Coordinates of C-alpha atoms and ligand atoms in Angstrom, one line a residue:
X1127 CA 1.0 39.4 -16.4
X1128 CA 0.8 38.1 -12.9
X1129 CA 2.8 35.1 -14.0
X1130 CA 6.0 37.1 -13.9
X1131 CA 5.5 37.8 -10.2
X1132 CA 4.7 34.7 -8.3
X1133 CA 5.2 32.5 -11.2
X1134 CA 8.9 32.8 -12.1
X1135 CA 11.1 30.6 -10.1
X1136 CA 14.8 30.6 -10.1
X1137 CA 14.9 33.2 -12.8
X1138 CA 18.4 34.3 -12.4
X1139 CA 20.7 36.9 -13.5
X1140 CA 24.1 38.0 -12.6
X1141 CA 24.5 41.6 -11.8
X1142 CA 27.7 43.4 -11.0
X1143 CA 27.4 45.7 -8.1
X1144 CA 30.6 47.2 -6.9
X1145 CA 32.9 44.3 -6.3
X1146 CA 30.1 42.0 -5.4
X1147 CA 28.7 39.5 -7.9
X1148 CA 25.1 38.9 -7.0
X1149 CA 22.5 36.6 -8.5
X1150 CA 19.0 37.9 -8.7
X1151 CA 15.6 36.9 -9.9
X1152 CA 15.5 40.3 -11.4
X1153 CA 12.9 39.8 -14.1
X1154 CA 10.4 38.5 -11.6
X1155 CA 10.7 41.5 -9.4
X1156 CA 10.8 43.9 -12.4
X1157 CA 7.5 42.5 -13.5
X1158 CA 6.1 42.9 -10.0
X1159 CA 6.8 46.6 -10.1
X1160 CA 5.5 46.7 -13.7
X1161 CA 2.3 45.2 -12.3
X1162 CA 2.1 47.9 -9.6
X1163 CA 2.4 50.5 -12.3
X1164 CA -0.3 48.9 -14.5
X1165 CA -2.6 47.8 -11.7
X1166 CA -2.5 50.4 -9.1
X1167 CA -3.0 48.9 -5.6
X1168 CA -1.7 45.6 -6.7
X1169 CA 0.7 45.1 -3.8
X1170 CA -1.9 46.3 -1.3
X1171 CA -4.4 43.9 -2.8
X1172 CA -1.9 41.1 -2.4
X1173 CA -1.5 41.9 1.2
X1174 CA -5.3 41.8 1.8
X1175 CA -5.4 38.2 0.6
X1176 CA -2.8 37.2 3.1
X1177 CA -4.6 39.0 5.8
X1178 CA -7.7 37.1 5.0
X1179 CA -5.9 33.8 5.2
X1180 CA -4.2 34.7 8.5
X1181 CA -7.5 35.9 9.9
X1182 CA -9.0 32.4 9.7
X1183 CA -7.1 31.4 12.9
X1184 CA -6.0 27.9 11.7
X1185 CA -6.1 25.1 14.2
X1186 CA -3.2 22.7 13.9
X1187 CA -5.4 19.6 13.4
X1188 CA -4.9 19.3 9.7
X1189 CA -6.3 16.4 7.9
X1190 CA -4.2 14.7 5.2
X1191 CA -5.3 15.7 1.7
X1192 CA -4.3 14.1 -1.6
X1193 CA -3.7 16.0 -4.8
X1194 CA -3.8 14.0 -8.0
X1195 CA -0.9 14.8 -10.3
X1196 CA -0.4 14.4 -14.0
X1197 CA 3.1 14.7 -15.4
X1198 CA 3.4 15.7 -19.1
X1199 CA 6.7 14.8 -20.5
X1200 CA 7.1 16.8 -23.6
X1201 CA 10.4 15.8 -25.2
X1202 CA 12.5 16.8 -28.2
X1203 CA 14.9 13.8 -28.0
X1204 CA 15.3 10.6 -26.1
X1205 CA 17.5 12.2 -23.4
X1206 CA 14.5 14.3 -22.4
X1207 CA 12.2 11.4 -22.4
X1208 CA 12.7 10.7 -18.7
X1209 CA 11.8 7.2 -17.5
X1210 CA 8.8 6.4 -15.3
X1211 CA 11.1 5.5 -12.5
X1212 CA 12.5 9.0 -12.4
X1213 CA 9.0 10.6 -12.5
X1214 CA 8.1 8.5 -9.5
X1215 CA 11.3 9.3 -7.7
X1216 CA 10.8 13.1 -8.1
X1217 CA 7.2 12.8 -7.0
X1218 CA 8.5 11.0 -3.9
X1219 CA 10.6 14.2 -3.1
X1220 CA 7.4 16.2 -3.4
X1221 CA 5.6 13.8 -1.1
X1222 CA 8.4 13.9 1.5
X1223 CA 8.7 17.7 1.4
X1224 CA 4.9 18.3 1.8
X1225 CA 4.7 15.8 4.7
X1226 CA 8.0 16.9 6.4
X1227 CA 9.2 13.4 5.9
X1228 CA 12.4 14.6 4.1
X1229 CA 15.3 13.2 5.9
X1230 CA 17.1 16.6 5.9
X1231 CA 14.2 18.2 7.8
X1232 CA 16.3 17.7 11.0
X1233 CA 18.9 20.1 9.6
X1234 CA 16.7 23.1 10.0
X1235 CA 18.5 25.5 12.4
X1236 CA 17.2 25.7 15.9
X1237 CA 16.1 29.3 15.4
X1238 CA 13.4 28.0 13.1
X1239 CA 12.3 24.8 14.8
X1240 CA 9.4 26.5 16.5
X1241 CA 7.8 27.6 13.2
X1242 CA 8.3 24.7 10.8
X1243 CA 5.7 22.0 10.4
X1244 CA 4.1 19.3 8.2
X1245 CA 1.6 20.6 5.6
X1246 CA -0.2 17.3 5.5
X1247 CA -0.4 17.4 1.8
X1248 CA 0.4 14.4 -0.4
X1249 CA 0.4 13.9 -4.1
X1250 CA -0.7 10.9 -6.1
X1251 CA 0.6 10.4 -9.6
X1252 CA -2.4 9.5 -11.6
X1253 CA -1.2 10.0 -15.2
X1254 CA 1.9 10.4 -17.4
X1255 CA 1.5 11.9 -20.8
X1256 CA 4.5 11.5 -23.2
X1257 CA 4.6 13.8 -26.2
X1258 CA 7.4 13.8 -28.7
X1259 CA 7.6 17.2 -30.2
X1260 CA 9.6 19.4 -32.6
X1261 CA 8.3 22.6 -30.9
X1262 CA 10.6 24.8 -28.7
X1263 CA 9.6 26.1 -25.3
X1264 CA 11.2 29.5 -24.8
X1265 CA 11.2 32.1 -22.1
X1266 CA 11.1 35.4 -23.9
X1267 CA 11.6 38.1 -21.3
X1268 CA 11.6 41.0 -23.8
X1269 CA 8.5 39.8 -25.4
X1270 CA 7.0 39.1 -22.0
X1271 CA 6.0 35.5 -22.7
X1272 CA 6.5 32.3 -20.9
X1273 CA 6.6 28.9 -22.7
X1274 CA 3.0 28.2 -22.2
X1275 CA 2.9 26.5 -25.6
X1276 CA 4.0 23.4 -23.8
X1277 CA 0.5 23.2 -22.3
X1278 CA -1.5 22.6 -25.5
X1279 CA -1.3 19.8 -28.0
X1280 CA -2.0 22.3 -30.8
X1281 CA 1.2 24.1 -30.1
X1282 CA 3.5 21.1 -29.8
X1283 CA 2.8 20.5 -26.2
X1284 CA 0.3 18.4 -24.2
X1285 CA -3.2 19.4 -23.2
X1286 CA -3.9 19.6 -19.4
X1287 CA -6.0 17.0 -17.7
X1288 CA -9.1 18.6 -16.1
X1289 CA -7.2 21.4 -14.2
X1290 CA -9.9 21.8 -11.6
X1291 CA -9.2 18.3 -10.3
X1292 CA -5.6 17.7 -11.2
X1293 CA -2.3 19.4 -10.7
X1294 CA -0.7 19.3 -14.1
X1295 CA 3.1 19.4 -14.2
X1296 CA 4.8 19.8 -17.6
X1297 CA 8.5 18.8 -17.9
X1298 CA 10.3 20.1 -21.0
X1299 CA 13.5 21.8 -22.2
X1300 CA 12.9 25.4 -21.4
X1301 CA 15.1 27.5 -23.7
X1302 CA 16.2 31.1 -23.2
X1303 CA 18.4 30.5 -20.2
X1304 CA 17.9 31.1 -16.5
X1305 CA 14.4 29.7 -16.0
X1306 CA 14.2 26.4 -14.1
X1307 CA 10.4 26.4 -13.6
X1308 CA 7.3 28.5 -13.1
X1309 CA 3.8 28.3 -11.9
X1310 CA 0.7 30.4 -11.8
X1311 CA -0.9 31.3 -8.4
X1312 CA -4.5 30.4 -7.7
X1313 CA -7.3 32.0 -9.7
X1314 CA -10.1 33.9 -8.0
X1315 CA -8.3 35.0 -4.9
X1316 CA -10.3 37.9 -3.7
X1317 CA -8.9 41.4 -4.6
X1318 CA -6.6 39.9 -7.1
X1319 CA -6.1 42.1 -10.1
X1320 CA -7.6 41.0 -13.3
X1321 CA -5.3 38.8 -15.3
X1322 CA -3.3 37.7 -12.2
X1323 CA -3.7 34.0 -12.6
X1324 CA -3.4 31.6 -15.4
X1325 CA -4.7 33.1 -18.7
X1326 CA -7.0 30.2 -19.0
X1327 CA -7.7 27.1 -16.8
X1328 CA -6.0 24.8 -19.2
X1329 CA -2.7 26.8 -18.7
X1330 CA -2.8 26.4 -15.0
X1331 CA -0.1 24.3 -13.3
X1332 CA 3.6 24.0 -13.0
X1333 CA 6.3 23.9 -15.7
X1334 CA 9.8 22.5 -14.8
X1335 CA 13.0 22.3 -16.9
X1336 CA 13.8 18.6 -17.5
X1337 CA 17.3 19.1 -16.3
X1338 CA 16.1 19.8 -12.7
X1339 CA 13.5 17.1 -12.7
X1340 CA 15.8 14.6 -11.0
X1341 CA 17.1 13.9 -7.5
X1342 CA 20.8 14.3 -7.8
X1343 CA 23.5 16.2 -9.5
X1344 CA 24.0 19.8 -10.4
X1345 CA 22.6 22.0 -13.2
X1346 CA 24.5 25.0 -14.7
X1347 CA 22.6 27.5 -16.6
X1348 CA 23.5 30.9 -18.0
X1349 CA 22.2 33.8 -16.0
X1350 CA 19.6 36.1 -17.2
X1351 CA 20.5 38.0 -20.4
X1352 CA 23.4 35.5 -20.7
X1353 CA 25.3 37.0 -17.8
X1354 CA 27.4 34.6 -15.8
X1355 CA 26.7 31.0 -15.1
X1356 CA 24.8 29.7 -12.2
X1357 CA 25.2 26.2 -10.8
X1358 CA 22.5 24.8 -8.5
X1359 CA 22.4 21.5 -6.6
X1360 CA 19.5 19.5 -7.9
X1361 CA 17.4 17.5 -5.4
X1362 CA 14.1 17.5 -7.3
X1363 CA 13.0 20.5 -5.3
X1364 CA 12.2 22.9 -8.1
X1365 CA 8.7 21.4 -8.1
X1366 CA 8.5 21.7 -4.4
X1367 CA 9.1 25.5 -4.8
X1368 CA 6.7 25.8 -7.8
X1369 CA 3.9 23.9 -6.2
X1370 CA 4.3 26.4 -3.3
X1371 CA 3.5 29.2 -5.7
X1372 CA 0.7 27.2 -7.3
X1373 CA -0.8 26.9 -3.7
X1374 CA -0.5 30.7 -3.2
X1375 CA 3.0 31.2 -1.6
X1376 CA 5.2 34.1 -2.5
X1377 CA 9.0 34.2 -2.3
X1378 CA 10.3 34.5 1.2
X1379 CA 12.1 37.7 0.5
X1380 CA 9.0 39.5 -0.8
X1381 CA 10.3 40.4 -4.3
X1382 CA 11.1 43.9 -3.3
X1383 CA 12.2 46.4 -6.0
X1384 CA 15.6 47.1 -4.4
X1385 CA 16.3 43.4 -4.2
X1386 CA 16.2 43.4 -8.0
X1387 CA 19.5 45.3 -7.8
X1388 CA 21.0 43.2 -5.1
X1389 CA 20.2 45.7 -2.4
X1390 CA 18.3 44.2 0.6
X1391 CA 14.7 45.4 0.6
X1392 CA 13.5 45.0 4.1
X1393 CA 10.2 46.7 3.5
X1394 CA 9.0 44.1 1.0
X1395 CA 7.4 41.1 2.8
X1396 CA 6.0 37.8 1.8
X1397 CA 2.9 38.4 3.9
X1398 CA 3.7 35.5 6.2
X1399 CA 4.3 36.4 9.8
X1400 CA 6.5 33.6 10.9
X1401 CA 9.1 33.8 8.1
X1402 CA 12.0 36.1 9.0
X1403 CA 12.1 39.5 7.3
X1404 CA 14.5 38.9 4.5
X1405 CA 15.6 41.5 2.0
X1406 CA 17.2 39.4 -0.7
X1407 CA 17.0 35.9 -1.9
X1408 CA 19.8 33.8 -0.6
X1409 CA 21.5 33.7 -4.0
X1410 CA 22.2 30.0 -3.6
X1411 CA 24.3 30.5 -0.5
X1412 CA 23.6 28.6 2.6
X1413 CA 25.8 30.6 4.9
X1414 CA 24.5 30.8 8.5
X1415 CA 25.8 34.3 8.6
X1416 CA 23.3 35.5 5.9
X1417 CA 21.1 38.1 7.4
X1418 CA 19.9 40.8 5.0
X1419 CA 17.5 42.5 7.5
X1420 CA 19.1 42.8 10.9
X1421 CA 16.4 44.1 13.2
X1422 CA 18.3 44.0 16.5
X1423 CA 17.3 42.0 19.5
X1424 CA 15.5 38.7 18.6
X1425 CA 16.3 39.1 15.0
X1426 CA 16.4 35.9 12.9
X1427 CA 18.9 35.2 10.1
X1428 CA 17.7 34.7 6.5
X1429 CA 15.9 31.4 6.2
X1430 CA 17.6 29.6 3.3
X1431 CA 16.1 26.4 4.6
X1432 CA 12.7 27.6 3.3
X1433 CA 11.5 26.1 0.1
X1434 CA 10.4 29.5 -1.1
X1435 CA 13.9 31.0 -1.0
X1436 CA 16.4 30.6 -3.7
X1437 CA 18.9 28.4 -2.0
X1438 CA 20.8 25.4 -3.0
X1439 CA 18.3 22.6 -3.0
X1440 CA 20.4 20.5 -0.6
X1441 CA 19.9 23.0 2.1
X1442 CA 16.2 23.6 1.6
X1443 CA 14.0 21.6 3.9
X1444 CA 11.0 23.4 5.4
X1445 CA 7.7 25.3 5.2
X1446 CA 6.5 27.4 8.1
X1447 CA 3.1 27.4 9.9
X1448 CA 2.2 30.6 8.2
X1449 CA 3.0 29.2 4.7
X1450 CA 1.1 26.0 5.5
X1451 CA -1.9 28.0 6.5
X1452 CA -1.9 29.8 3.2
X1453 CA -1.6 26.6 1.2
X1454 CA -4.3 24.9 3.2
X1455 CA -6.6 27.8 2.8
X1456 CA -6.1 27.8 -0.9
X1457 CA -7.0 24.1 -0.9
X1458 CA -10.1 24.8 1.0
X1459 CA -11.1 27.6 -1.3
X1460 CA -9.6 28.5 -4.7
X1461 CA -8.3 25.1 -5.4
X1462 CA -10.8 23.0 -3.5
X1463 CA -11.5 20.9 -6.6
X1464 CA -8.1 19.3 -6.1
X1465 CA -9.0 17.6 -2.9
X1466 CA -12.7 16.9 -3.4
X1467 CA -13.6 13.3 -2.5
X1468 CA -11.1 10.5 -3.3
X1469 CA -8.7 10.7 -6.2
X1470 CA -10.7 8.1 -8.2
X1471 CA -14.1 9.7 -7.7
X1472 CA -12.8 13.1 -8.8
X1473 CA -12.5 11.8 -12.3
X1474 CA -15.4 11.2 -14.8
X1475 CA -16.6 7.6 -14.7
X1476 CA -15.9 6.0 -18.1
X1477 CA -18.4 3.5 -19.5
X1478 CA -17.6 -0.1 -18.7
X1479 CA -17.4 -0.8 -22.4
X1480 CA -14.1 1.2 -22.4
X1481 CA -12.2 -1.9 -21.3
X1482 CA -12.6 -5.6 -21.9
X1483 CA -10.9 -8.0 -19.4
X1484 CA -10.5 -11.6 -20.4
X1485 CA -10.4 -14.3 -19.4
X1486 CA -12.1 -13.6 -16.1
X1487 CA -11.5 -15.5 -13.9
X1488 CA -7.8 -15.7 -15.0
X1489 CA -5.3 -18.4 -14.4
X1490 CA -1.9 -17.6 -15.9
X1491 CA -2.7 -14.3 -17.4
X1492 CA -5.4 -12.0 -18.5
X1493 CA -5.7 -9.3 -21.2
X1494 CA -6.9 -5.7 -20.9
X1495 CA -8.2 -4.6 -24.3
X1496 CA -9.5 -1.2 -25.4
X1497 CA -10.3 0.7 -28.6
X1498 CA -8.8 4.0 -27.7
X1499 CA -5.0 4.4 -27.6
X1500 CA -4.7 7.6 -25.6
X1501 CA -2.2 7.7 -22.8
X1502 CA -3.5 6.0 -19.6
X1503 CA -2.3 4.7 -16.3
X1504 CA -3.3 1.1 -15.5
X1505 CA -3.0 -0.2 -12.0
X1506 CA -3.7 -3.7 -10.6
X1507 CA -4.9 -3.3 -7.0
X1508 CA -5.4 -6.2 -4.6
X1509 CA -8.6 -6.6 -2.6
X1510 CA -7.2 -4.3 0.1
X1511 CA -6.7 -1.6 -2.5
X1512 CA -2.9 -1.8 -2.6
X1513 CA -1.1 -1.4 -5.9
X1514 CA 0.5 -4.6 -7.0
X1515 CA 1.4 -3.6 -10.5
X1516 CA 1.4 -0.2 -12.4
X1517 CA 1.8 0.8 -16.0
X1518 CA 2.2 4.5 -16.5
X1519 CA 1.7 6.1 -19.9
X1520 CA 0.2 3.0 -21.5
X1521 CA -0.7 3.8 -25.1
X1522 CA -1.3 0.4 -26.6
X1523 CA -4.7 -1.3 -27.3
X1524 CA -3.8 -4.5 -25.6
X1525 CA -2.0 -5.3 -22.3
X1526 CA -1.3 -8.8 -21.2
X1527 CA -1.0 -9.2 -17.5
X1528 CA 0.8 -12.3 -16.1
X1529 CA -0.8 -13.5 -12.9
X1530 CA 1.1 -16.7 -12.1
X1531 CA 3.0 -15.0 -9.3
X1532 CA 0.0 -13.4 -7.7
X1533 CA -1.9 -15.0 -4.8
X1534 CA -5.3 -16.2 -5.9
X1535 CA -8.1 -13.8 -5.1
X1536 CA -10.0 -10.7 -6.1
X1537 CA -8.2 -7.8 -7.9
X1538 CA -9.2 -4.6 -9.4
X1539 CA -8.0 -3.0 -12.6
X1540 CA -7.9 0.7 -12.2
X1541 CA -7.8 2.6 -15.5
X1542 CA -7.2 6.4 -15.5
X1543 CA -6.9 8.6 -18.6
X1544 CA -7.5 12.2 -19.6
X1545 CA -11.1 11.3 -20.3
X1546 CA -11.9 9.7 -17.0
X1547 CA -11.5 6.6 -14.9
X1548 CA -12.8 3.1 -14.6
X1549 CA -12.3 0.3 -12.2
X1550 CA -13.2 -3.3 -13.0
X1551 CA -12.8 -6.5 -10.9
X1552 CA -10.9 -9.5 -12.0
X1553 CA -10.5 -12.8 -10.2
X1554 CA -7.2 -14.6 -10.2
X1555 CA -7.4 -18.3 -9.6
Ligands
LIG2463 ZN1 9.7 31.2 -7.3

């Protein structure tokens, strides 16, 4: 049931309180308090985990780590079958946001400049799975279920690649309204209640509505329970937010019970010391005057710049030191498998017989031949390891590679599929 707490992102409803129309992720918070009722001590346990992380006294000399990403595009029609170029463009947003290379980072208000930083986390797209389906992927709040059927082939979705070593991102049409994405927090965090994380390793990862898996435009969805419409600016940042959950972060406003009803809950906290105390999500307003918990002298306004708020995506731009410490601690512990060794060595080595390259040496072209026709990514790397060509979601048995325009020399064909990876040399004359 944990999924309804950290997991639900941008789960919106429209609630009428007095004359004020407020938008709230009320289901998420409702489920948090359901958890507290069914797992006594749940909130206290959560706090303990954050205390553990904070206690590690992080130095700021972070090394750059790379997380391999597999995108599963599960589509019901061609409009949902997003092109490779878009997948790469959205991954670029993720890479910018987790390296603080996003050009709008400079827009963070001066109040928060001392606490924001670069997480030193990057993402490498290693695979794209495309699955045409007739299945539907529905949020059912009353039944208490998320559309996890997108994560298994048997239920019309796409099976995860080894979830210990890959971040799996499923992109699909999420029906039921109001849900733009969700993610499970890490498994095995100490003191976590049973059943807090993904129900099984294969269900771990991030799910994103295909309508927000792009870099521009707006998306309008009905509010929770069909109340009101909500329009969000889309900048590809739903996955930035969801990956934050996946790496252990909570919403910045702390998901307090009162906030469920649009009343600032300043006692609820996200467990991060350097985020301001915030009683509500920013409800897609980026108004500098927003300040739900005014604590007098030295008080900071609400931080709608934070990726873990619910703000318009074009005014989100930052993670704080405290948030970065949590994510990096999760990568050193619960999700260490994601950053073990290099991306290529984290995958199982496939037998050399998997691929046949000919002719080798090649003059005008060469052929990559295989027996299997599962989805794979094929890259042609030069001797320096730089990508010169890339084919995502290759599903054929035979790929002809023209080499006439390539400088003569040694190249490597890197082949990555769900089953593992293989690199073979080819000489271009
Ligand atoms: Zn969220």
